[in-house]
Tab-separated table of C-alpha atoms and ligand atoms in Angstrom:
chain	number	residue	atom	x	y	z
A	1	MET	CA	-9.973	-241.462	-17.943
A	2	ASN	CA	-11.620	-238.283	-16.721
A	3	CYS	CA	-10.889	-238.505	-13.032
A	4	ILE	CA	-7.463	-238.887	-11.500
A	5	THR	CA	-7.535	-239.969	-7.888
A	6	GLY	CA	-5.244	-239.045	-5.012
A	7	GLU	CA	-3.318	-242.318	-5.316
A	8	ASN	CA	-2.096	-241.982	-8.863
A	9	ILE	CA	-1.344	-238.265	-9.086
A	10	ALA	CA	2.032	-239.007	-7.480
A	11	ASP	CA	2.911	-241.090	-10.553
A	12	LEU	CA	2.714	-237.958	-12.680
A	13	TYR	CA	5.722	-236.147	-11.219
A	14	HIS	CA	9.213	-236.907	-9.938
A	15	ARG	CA	10.030	-234.244	-7.384
A	16	SER	CA	7.370	-231.638	-6.735
A	17	ALA	CA	4.240	-230.406	-8.446
A	18	ALA	CA	1.464	-227.878	-8.171
A	19	VAL	CA	-1.527	-230.025	-9.029
A	20	VAL	CA	-4.403	-227.971	-10.421
A	21	ASP	CA	-7.834	-229.557	-10.393
A	22	LEU	CA	-9.648	-227.970	-13.312
A	23	ALA	CA	-12.994	-229.325	-12.130
A	24	CYS	CA	-12.610	-227.089	-9.054
A	25	ILE	CA	-12.103	-224.084	-11.324
A	26	SER	CA	-15.258	-225.089	-13.231
A	27	HIS	CA	-17.138	-225.375	-9.949
A	28	ASN	CA	-15.943	-221.939	-8.827
A	29	LEU	CA	-16.909	-220.444	-12.193
A	30	GLN	CA	-20.334	-221.952	-11.755
A	31	VAL	CA	-20.572	-220.208	-8.367
A	32	VAL	CA	-19.680	-216.938	-10.111
A	33	ARG	CA	-22.459	-217.528	-12.641
A	34	GLU	CA	-24.981	-218.351	-9.928
A	35	LYS	CA	-24.054	-215.220	-7.974
A	36	ALA	CA	-24.111	-212.949	-11.031
A	37	PRO	CA	-26.473	-214.478	-13.576
A	38	GLY	CA	-26.326	-213.024	-17.070
A	39	ARG	CA	-23.285	-210.832	-16.437
A	40	LYS	CA	-20.400	-210.954	-18.892
A	41	ILE	CA	-17.355	-212.462	-17.228
A	42	ILE	CA	-13.768	-211.288	-17.436
A	43	ALA	CA	-11.839	-214.161	-15.857
A	44	MET	CA	-8.706	-212.737	-14.269
A	45	VAL	CA	-5.694	-214.864	-15.206
A	46	LYS	CA	-2.956	-212.356	-14.447
A	47	ALA	CA	0.171	-213.384	-12.517
A	48	ASN	CA	0.285	-216.855	-14.039
A	49	ALA	CA	-3.419	-217.349	-13.323
A	50	TYR	CA	-2.777	-216.617	-9.636
A	51	GLY	CA	0.023	-219.200	-9.729
A	52	HIS	CA	-2.079	-221.914	-11.343
A	53	GLY	CA	-0.440	-221.688	-14.784
A	54	LEU	CA	-1.498	-219.036	-17.292
A	55	VAL	CA	-2.119	-220.880	-20.538
A	56	ARG	CA	-3.804	-224.064	-19.366
A	57	VAL	CA	-6.083	-222.241	-16.962
A	58	ALA	CA	-6.959	-219.655	-19.615
A	59	GLU	CA	-7.711	-222.398	-22.147
A	60	HIS	CA	-9.929	-224.111	-19.618
A	61	LEU	CA	-11.819	-220.936	-18.759
A	62	ALA	CA	-12.233	-220.121	-22.445
A	63	SER	CA	-13.634	-223.606	-23.049
A	64	GLU	CA	-16.057	-222.949	-20.184
A	65	GLY	CA	-17.368	-219.945	-22.054
A	66	VAL	CA	-16.046	-216.889	-20.208
A	67	ASP	CA	-16.371	-213.729	-22.310
A	68	TYR	CA	-12.954	-212.223	-21.649
A	69	LEU	CA	-9.617	-213.067	-20.093
A	70	GLY	CA	-8.012	-210.427	-17.879
A	71	THR	CA	-4.276	-209.932	-17.575
A	72	ALA	CA	-2.306	-207.146	-15.945
A	73	PHE	CA	0.304	-206.736	-18.656
A	74	VAL	CA	0.556	-207.076	-22.416
A	75	GLU	CA	3.307	-209.709	-22.111
A	76	GLU	CA	0.822	-212.031	-20.389
A	77	ALA	CA	-1.762	-211.376	-23.072
A	78	LEU	CA	0.814	-212.116	-25.784
A	79	GLU	CA	1.595	-215.457	-24.185
A	80	LEU	CA	-2.095	-216.308	-24.468
A	81	ARG	CA	-2.269	-215.225	-28.105
A	82	ARG	CA	0.894	-217.214	-28.925
A	83	ALA	CA	-0.755	-220.257	-27.361
A	84	GLY	CA	-3.597	-219.862	-29.851
A	85	ILE	CA	-6.217	-218.376	-27.524
A	86	THR	CA	-8.539	-216.216	-29.588
A	87	ILE	CA	-11.180	-214.936	-27.147
A	88	PRO	CA	-11.016	-211.251	-26.171
A	89	ILE	CA	-8.308	-210.258	-23.685
A	90	ILE	CA	-8.226	-207.086	-21.628
A	91	THR	CA	-5.042	-205.919	-19.912
A	92	SER	CA	-5.957	-203.830	-16.912
A	93	GLY	CA	-2.485	-202.663	-15.895
A	94	PRO	CA	-0.247	-199.917	-17.249
A	95	PHE	CA	1.828	-200.146	-20.458
A	96	SER	CA	4.441	-198.104	-22.247
A	97	ARG	CA	3.554	-196.230	-25.432
A	98	PHE	CA	6.208	-198.304	-27.212
A	99	GLN	CA	4.059	-201.391	-26.652
A	100	ILE	CA	0.940	-200.121	-28.392
A	101	GLY	CA	1.775	-201.922	-31.633
A	102	LEU	CA	1.792	-205.216	-29.725
A	103	PHE	CA	-1.770	-204.616	-28.574
A	104	ILE	CA	-3.032	-203.610	-31.979
A	105	GLU	CA	-1.253	-206.320	-33.972
A	106	ASN	CA	-2.404	-209.042	-31.590
A	107	ASN	CA	-5.950	-207.885	-31.034
A	108	ILE	CA	-5.501	-207.217	-27.325
A	109	ASP	CA	-7.862	-204.682	-25.766
A	110	LEU	CA	-6.314	-201.600	-24.200
A	111	THR	CA	-7.081	-199.956	-20.891
A	112	ILE	CA	-6.811	-196.196	-21.143
A	113	ALA	CA	-6.552	-193.996	-18.094
A	114	SER	CA	-5.708	-190.557	-19.460
A	115	VAL	CA	-6.603	-188.231	-22.321
A	116	ASP	CA	-2.942	-188.191	-23.448
A	117	ALA	CA	-2.812	-191.963	-23.763
A	118	LEU	CA	-6.109	-191.902	-25.609
A	119	GLN	CA	-4.704	-189.470	-28.159
A	120	TYR	CA	-1.598	-191.477	-28.947
A	121	ILE	CA	-3.543	-194.714	-29.128
A	122	ARG	CA	-5.906	-193.065	-31.554
A	123	GLU	CA	-2.931	-191.997	-33.684
A	124	ALA	CA	-1.508	-195.515	-33.580
A	125	ALA	CA	-4.877	-196.987	-34.571
A	126	GLU	CA	-5.043	-194.558	-37.477
A	127	PHE	CA	-1.546	-195.612	-38.533
A	128	TYR	CA	-2.587	-199.282	-38.466
A	129	LYS	CA	-5.906	-198.412	-40.131
A	130	LYS	CA	-7.612	-200.499	-37.517
A	131	ARG	CA	-10.423	-199.765	-35.055
A	132	VAL	CA	-9.112	-200.844	-31.656
A	133	ASN	CA	-11.097	-202.003	-28.648
A	134	ILE	CA	-10.591	-199.783	-25.645
A	135	HIS	CA	-11.724	-199.727	-22.018
A	136	LEU	CA	-11.539	-196.581	-19.918
A	137	LYS	CA	-10.339	-196.761	-16.325
A	138	VAL	CA	-11.894	-194.438	-13.785
A	139	ASP	CA	-10.362	-193.981	-10.352
A	140	THR	CA	-13.103	-193.841	-7.745
A	141	GLY	CA	-10.861	-194.192	-4.688
A	142	MET	CA	-8.197	-196.848	-5.273
A	143	MET	CA	-5.609	-194.223	-6.309
A	144	ARG	CA	-3.692	-196.684	-8.477
A	145	ILE	CA	-4.389	-195.964	-12.136
A	146	GLY	CA	-7.432	-194.334	-13.642
A	147	ILE	CA	-8.698	-190.876	-14.406
A	148	ARG	CA	-10.242	-189.276	-11.331
A	149	TYR	CA	-13.988	-189.742	-11.361
A	150	THR	CA	-14.537	-185.994	-11.201
A	151	ASN	CA	-12.582	-185.522	-14.466
A	152	ALA	CA	-13.728	-188.642	-16.250
A	153	ARG	CA	-16.120	-186.901	-18.631
A	154	LYS	CA	-13.145	-185.371	-20.478
A	155	LEU	CA	-11.838	-188.846	-21.225
A	156	PHE	CA	-15.294	-190.139	-22.188
A	157	ALA	CA	-15.818	-187.221	-24.581
A	158	ALA	CA	-12.386	-187.726	-26.177
A	159	ALA	CA	-13.139	-191.430	-26.694
A	160	LEU	CA	-16.414	-190.618	-28.426
A	161	GLU	CA	-14.679	-188.059	-30.632
A	162	GLY	CA	-12.146	-190.671	-31.696
A	163	GLU	CA	-14.713	-193.361	-32.373
A	164	LYS	CA	-13.703	-193.829	-35.979
A	165	TYR	CA	-10.594	-195.591	-34.684
A	166	LEU	CA	-11.547	-196.336	-31.077
A	167	ASN	CA	-14.251	-198.810	-30.167
A	168	LEU	CA	-15.246	-197.952	-26.590
A	169	VAL	CA	-16.195	-201.346	-25.158
A	170	SER	CA	-16.379	-200.646	-21.448
A	171	ILE	CA	-15.702	-198.310	-18.585
A	172	PHE	CA	-14.386	-199.725	-15.368
A	173	SER	CA	-13.159	-198.971	-11.893
A	174	HIS	CA	-11.673	-201.027	-9.077
A	175	PHE	CA	-12.667	-201.360	-5.436
A	176	ALA	CA	-10.107	-200.623	-2.737
A	177	ASN	CA	-11.736	-202.643	0.036
A	178	SER	CA	-14.845	-204.509	-1.081
A	179	ASP	CA	-13.520	-207.387	1.067
A	180	ASN	CA	-13.882	-205.275	4.202
A	181	GLN	CA	-16.570	-206.033	6.764
A	182	ASP	CA	-17.780	-202.452	6.399
A	183	LEU	CA	-18.853	-201.802	2.814
A	184	GLY	CA	-19.223	-198.028	3.277
A	185	PHE	CA	-16.251	-197.006	1.134
A	186	ALA	CA	-17.055	-199.576	-1.554
A	187	GLN	CA	-20.596	-198.175	-1.754
A	188	LEU	CA	-19.177	-194.685	-2.116
A	189	GLN	CA	-16.893	-195.867	-4.936
A	190	LEU	CA	-19.849	-197.458	-6.694
A	191	GLU	CA	-21.884	-194.231	-6.389
A	192	ARG	CA	-18.986	-192.189	-7.785
A	193	PHE	CA	-18.652	-194.623	-10.684
A	194	LEU	CA	-22.348	-194.555	-11.535
A	195	GLU	CA	-22.454	-190.785	-11.255
A	196	ALA	CA	-19.457	-190.365	-13.599
A	197	THR	CA	-20.864	-192.756	-16.191
A	198	ARG	CA	-24.235	-190.956	-16.282
A	199	PHE	CA	-22.401	-188.785	-18.801
A	200	PHE	CA	-23.591	-191.065	-21.589
A	201	ALA	CA	-27.257	-190.700	-20.642
A	202	HIS	CA	-26.815	-186.908	-20.453
A	203	GLU	CA	-25.219	-186.938	-23.897
A	204	HIS	CA	-27.963	-189.239	-25.250
A	205	ARG	CA	-25.329	-191.761	-26.252
A	206	PRO	CA	-25.553	-195.508	-25.679
A	207	SER	CA	-23.598	-196.492	-22.592
A	208	PRO	CA	-20.538	-198.704	-22.970
A	209	LEU	CA	-20.499	-201.783	-20.727
A	210	LEU	CA	-19.902	-200.887	-17.077
A	211	GLN	CA	-17.781	-203.004	-14.764
A	212	ILE	CA	-16.378	-202.679	-11.253
A	213	ALA	CA	-16.953	-205.927	-9.313
A	214	ASN	CA	-14.053	-208.137	-8.204
A	215	SER	CA	-14.630	-211.384	-6.278
A	216	ALA	CA	-15.571	-209.726	-3.002
A	217	ALA	CA	-18.105	-207.462	-4.693
A	218	ILE	CA	-19.535	-210.328	-6.764
A	219	LEU	CA	-20.119	-212.189	-3.515
A	220	ARG	CA	-21.494	-209.362	-1.375
A	221	MET	CA	-22.538	-206.372	-3.488
A	222	GLU	CA	-25.026	-207.570	-6.049
A	223	GLU	CA	-25.787	-203.972	-6.972
A	224	SER	CA	-22.191	-203.573	-8.196
A	225	GLN	CA	-22.337	-206.402	-10.736
A	226	LEU	CA	-23.546	-204.079	-13.523
A	227	ASP	CA	-22.810	-205.410	-17.052
A	228	MET	CA	-19.520	-207.229	-16.556
A	229	ILE	CA	-17.675	-208.728	-13.606
A	230	ARG	CA	-13.990	-209.471	-12.983
A	231	PRO	CA	-13.599	-212.480	-10.693
A	232	GLY	CA	-10.061	-213.447	-9.740
A	233	ILE	CA	-9.288	-215.216	-6.488
A	234	MET	CA	-12.696	-216.904	-6.219
A	235	LEU	CA	-12.104	-218.769	-9.486
A	236	TYR	CA	-9.171	-220.450	-7.804
A	237	GLY	CA	-11.236	-221.450	-4.793
A	238	TYR	CA	-10.326	-218.841	-2.211
A	239	HIS	CA	-12.306	-216.105	-0.552
A	240	PRO	CA	-10.879	-212.598	-0.755
A	241	SER	CA	-11.274	-212.288	3.018
A	242	PRO	CA	-13.200	-213.905	5.882
A	243	ALA	CA	-15.959	-211.336	5.269
A	244	THR	CA	-17.199	-213.220	2.204
A	245	GLU	CA	-16.861	-216.780	3.479
A	246	SER	CA	-20.524	-217.276	4.333
A	247	GLN	CA	-21.556	-216.288	0.794
A	248	ALA	CA	-20.395	-219.299	-1.209
A	249	SER	CA	-18.709	-222.635	-1.029
A	250	LEU	CA	-15.571	-222.524	-3.151
A	251	GLN	CA	-13.137	-225.325	-3.937
A	252	PRO	CA	-9.392	-224.587	-3.767
A	253	ALA	CA	-7.978	-225.841	-7.059
A	254	LEU	CA	-4.285	-226.121	-6.267
A	255	SER	CA	-2.358	-228.558	-4.125
A	256	LEU	CA	1.392	-228.263	-3.664
A	257	ARG	CA	3.032	-231.648	-3.403
A	258	ALA	CA	6.497	-233.136	-3.101
A	259	LYS	CA	8.073	-236.534	-2.736
A	260	ILE	CA	10.276	-237.492	0.156
A	261	MET	CA	13.835	-237.696	-1.161
A	262	TYR	CA	15.792	-238.607	1.944
A	263	PHE	CA	15.251	-240.154	5.372
A	264	LYS	CA	17.560	-239.934	8.355
A	265	VAL	CA	17.644	-240.336	12.099
A	266	VAL	CA	18.804	-237.219	13.908
A	267	LEU	CA	20.305	-238.024	17.276
A	268	ALA	CA	19.407	-235.921	20.311
A	269	GLY	CA	21.447	-232.719	20.502
A	270	ASN	CA	22.099	-232.446	16.749
A	271	SER	CA	20.892	-229.406	14.868
A	272	VAL	CA	19.114	-229.395	11.507
A	273	GLY	CA	19.807	-227.070	8.580
A	274	TYR	CA	21.290	-223.609	7.960
A	275	GLY	CA	21.879	-221.456	10.976
A	276	ARG	CA	21.275	-224.466	13.260
A	277	THR	CA	17.894	-223.055	14.258
A	278	TRP	CA	16.426	-226.338	15.496
A	279	THR	CA	18.081	-228.964	17.679
A	280	ALA	CA	16.584	-232.399	18.227
A	281	PRO	CA	15.599	-232.754	21.906
A	282	GLN	CA	15.636	-236.533	21.479
A	283	ASN	CA	16.450	-239.020	18.743
A	284	CYS	CA	13.968	-238.506	15.933
A	285	ARG	CA	13.337	-239.149	12.278
A	286	VAL	CA	13.649	-236.371	9.747
A	287	VAL	CA	12.775	-236.524	6.056
A	288	THR	CA	13.915	-234.132	3.335
A	289	ILE	CA	11.590	-232.841	0.629
A	290	PRO	CA	12.783	-231.121	-2.565
A	291	VAL	CA	10.888	-227.854	-2.146
A	292	GLY	CA	12.313	-224.615	-0.787
A	293	TYR	CA	11.972	-220.884	-1.029
A	294	GLY	CA	13.229	-221.097	-4.628
A	295	ASP	CA	9.964	-222.888	-5.337
A	296	GLY	CA	7.923	-220.282	-3.496
A	297	TYR	CA	7.660	-222.078	-0.161
A	298	PRO	CA	8.577	-219.113	2.043
A	299	ARG	CA	11.664	-219.158	4.249
A	300	ALA	CA	9.522	-217.412	6.873
A	301	LEU	CA	7.914	-220.844	7.438
A	302	SER	CA	11.210	-222.143	8.897
A	303	ASN	CA	10.323	-223.976	12.140
A	304	LYS	CA	6.693	-222.846	11.642
A	305	GLY	CA	5.249	-224.576	8.606
A	306	GLN	CA	3.544	-227.937	8.587
A	307	VAL	CA	3.021	-230.535	5.883
A	308	LEU	CA	0.713	-233.493	5.482
A	309	LEU	CA	2.095	-237.021	5.315
A	310	ARG	CA	-0.069	-240.124	5.576
A	311	GLY	CA	-2.967	-237.899	6.612
A	312	GLN	CA	-1.109	-236.354	9.551
A	313	ARG	CA	0.508	-232.972	10.135
A	314	TYR	CA	4.257	-232.836	10.639
A	315	PRO	CA	6.419	-229.765	11.346
A	316	VAL	CA	9.110	-228.086	9.296
A	317	ARG	CA	12.363	-228.456	11.225
A	318	GLY	CA	15.110	-225.882	10.837
A	319	SER	CA	15.322	-223.270	8.109
A	320	VAL	CA	13.613	-223.711	4.778
A	321	CYS	CA	16.496	-223.895	2.248
A	322	MET	CA	16.383	-222.632	-1.327
A	323	ASP	CA	15.683	-226.091	-2.758
A	324	GLN	CA	14.894	-228.370	0.151
A	325	THR	CA	13.083	-228.481	3.458
A	326	MET	CA	13.398	-230.869	6.392
A	327	ILE	CA	10.338	-232.308	8.091
A	328	GLY	CA	10.359	-233.895	11.548
A	329	ILE	CA	8.289	-237.052	11.712
A	330	GLY	CA	9.108	-237.977	15.314
A	331	ALA	CA	8.962	-241.746	15.572
A	332	GLY	CA	6.668	-241.925	12.506
A	333	GLU	CA	7.215	-244.008	9.393
A	334	ALA	CA	7.877	-242.738	5.889
A	335	TYR	CA	9.450	-244.055	2.727
A	336	ILE	CA	11.508	-242.394	0.028
A	337	GLY	CA	9.125	-241.412	-2.776
A	338	GLU	CA	6.101	-240.985	-0.515
A	339	GLU	CA	3.998	-237.919	-1.181
A	340	VAL	CA	3.864	-234.932	1.148
A	341	GLN	CA	1.382	-232.086	0.682
A	342	LEU	CA	2.451	-228.568	1.578
A	343	ILE	CA	-0.896	-227.130	0.463
A	344	GLY	CA	-3.679	-229.646	0.069
A	345	ARG	CA	-5.735	-232.331	1.698
A	346	GLN	CA	-4.852	-235.790	3.006
A	347	GLY	CA	-7.234	-237.922	4.986
A	348	GLY	CA	-9.193	-235.537	7.195
A	349	GLU	CA	-6.408	-232.944	7.317
A	350	VAL	CA	-6.247	-229.806	5.186
A	351	ILE	CA	-3.619	-227.095	4.751
A	352	THR	CA	-4.811	-224.163	2.644
A	353	ALA	CA	-3.066	-221.155	1.144
A	354	ASP	CA	-5.077	-219.159	3.711
A	355	ASP	CA	-3.426	-221.173	6.521
A	356	LEU	CA	0.033	-220.370	5.172
A	357	ALA	CA	-0.975	-216.746	4.643
A	358	ALA	CA	-2.132	-216.474	8.275
A	359	GLN	CA	1.237	-217.789	9.479
A	360	LEU	CA	3.074	-215.385	7.184
A	361	GLY	CA	0.974	-212.267	7.768
A	362	THR	CA	-0.109	-212.075	4.141
A	363	ILE	CA	-2.993	-213.156	1.891
A	364	SER	CA	-3.685	-216.297	-0.133
A	365	TYR	CA	-3.115	-214.293	-3.342
A	366	GLU	CA	0.553	-213.866	-2.463
A	367	VAL	CA	1.093	-217.461	-1.347
A	368	LEU	CA	-0.387	-218.781	-4.608
A	369	THR	CA	1.281	-216.365	-7.006
A	370	ASN	CA	4.665	-216.984	-5.361
A	371	ILE	CA	4.749	-220.659	-6.364
A	372	SER	CA	7.639	-220.387	-8.772
A	373	ALA	CA	8.109	-221.435	-12.380
A	374	ARG	CA	10.376	-224.282	-11.244
A	375	VAL	CA	7.417	-226.204	-9.868
A	376	PRO	CA	5.750	-228.159	-12.676
A	377	ARG	CA	2.003	-227.608	-12.962
A	378	ILE	CA	-0.052	-230.760	-13.467
A	379	TYR	CA	-3.678	-230.494	-14.555
A	380	VAL	CA	-6.297	-233.016	-13.550
A	381	ASN	CA	-10.010	-233.455	-14.158
A	382	GLU	CA	-10.051	-231.317	-17.267
A	383	HIS	CA	-13.152	-232.953	-18.678
A	384	ARG	CA	-15.028	-233.432	-15.470
A	385	GLY	CA	-17.442	-230.666	-16.309
A	386	ARG	CA	-19.955	-228.792	-14.267
A	387	ASN	CA	-22.571	-231.478	-14.664
A	388	ASN	CA	-20.492	-233.987	-12.754
A	389	LEU	CA	-19.529	-231.741	-9.921
A	390	SER	CA	-22.208	-232.684	-7.527
A	391	ALA	CA	-21.357	-236.381	-7.976
B	1	PLP	C1	-8.317	-204.622	-12.091
B	1	PLP	C2	-8.604	-205.893	-11.347
B	1	PLP	N1	-9.795	-206.473	-11.512
B	1	PLP	C3	-10.134	-207.613	-10.880
B	1	PLP	C4	-9.257	-208.232	-10.008
B	1	PLP	C5	-9.682	-209.491	-9.316
B	1	PLP	O1	-9.713	-209.320	-7.930
B	1	PLP	P1	-10.047	-210.573	-6.992
B	1	PLP	O2	-8.926	-211.537	-7.208
B	1	PLP	O3	-10.045	-210.024	-5.622
B	1	PLP	O4	-11.336	-211.097	-7.469
B	1	PLP	C6	-8.001	-207.639	-9.789
B	1	PLP	C7	-7.066	-208.250	-8.849
B	1	PLP	O5	-6.366	-207.681	-8.103
B	1	PLP	C8	-7.665	-206.439	-10.478
B	1	PLP	O6	-6.481	-205.833	-10.298
């Protein structure tokens, strides 16, 4: 079977699940390819593939032919190597010098942001008698990690000097606000990046690959796509901000589901849950679902969140507990074992990670990455490839 429908997904779990539709990820990757034809793709799978499950999502993206996987930390990259993933992996975040052996032994590309780090990586590479793949990080305005664009030529020159042991694959930078309506600062960052990397032309040396574009820039700044792109959130079906929404139609890949575990009638005047923050104004029905803030469903949604049941929205009543949440269904019907969606689609109703983020004052990235390890990930539509997507 290559298509699992809404009715039988509930048979695949007992309590709660984050159901990841891999065909949606394929669709979103196809959008990336249409927006940036011919560019090499680093698919960002850091933070548990934005909550979607690191290994399975990485395997899927590798099978779809992405060039690189992107993690923040070496531990994430190691998990991918241990799972048997062999395609190139770049870690874009910081590391300790005591971890360099892990990179070299496991063939994980290093991001270098200072001349000091470059020197000790070169020494380590010499020790291992191995030429290691490196990427240089230039700070053009994010002020996170990276050598300042005005000093970058020192780092470039040192990398070229060490080329016996250092294979300079790419140079990259990161946008601070390419998701902003006003692209002025992003344009300035791009100019700074291009100016700094002209070094190679001046030195009559072949340029390494250049990369700076995240999802927002892929969608709105074609001129920033350069040689390689680093899509993250758009692969999972979300726009980085409302500013990019008109640029592409993405498909959210994750739905967060739970089964009703208990049903009760709360008589008028009785309160529900910790802190007694909600009192029934009249007799009503309340169901309990086995998802709480320990699963990544935020406590800040107490008395605010909504879920979908039988294609209708129903409110969270009382405080979200660590493991359970109560839902008021008024005079509605529900059975133990029926499926509720906390993020997802039922009938004509949809609740997205963006909806939750708007209620919480945050962004979809945080809502998705917060879905905790306790929630089993279930993967559907693995083999429903790009060719079937329009069906
Ligand atoms: C270095 C780097 N590149 C690319 C991305 C992907 O960004 P987005 O998810 O907005 O596409 C991130 C995410 O924060 C990042 O830190």
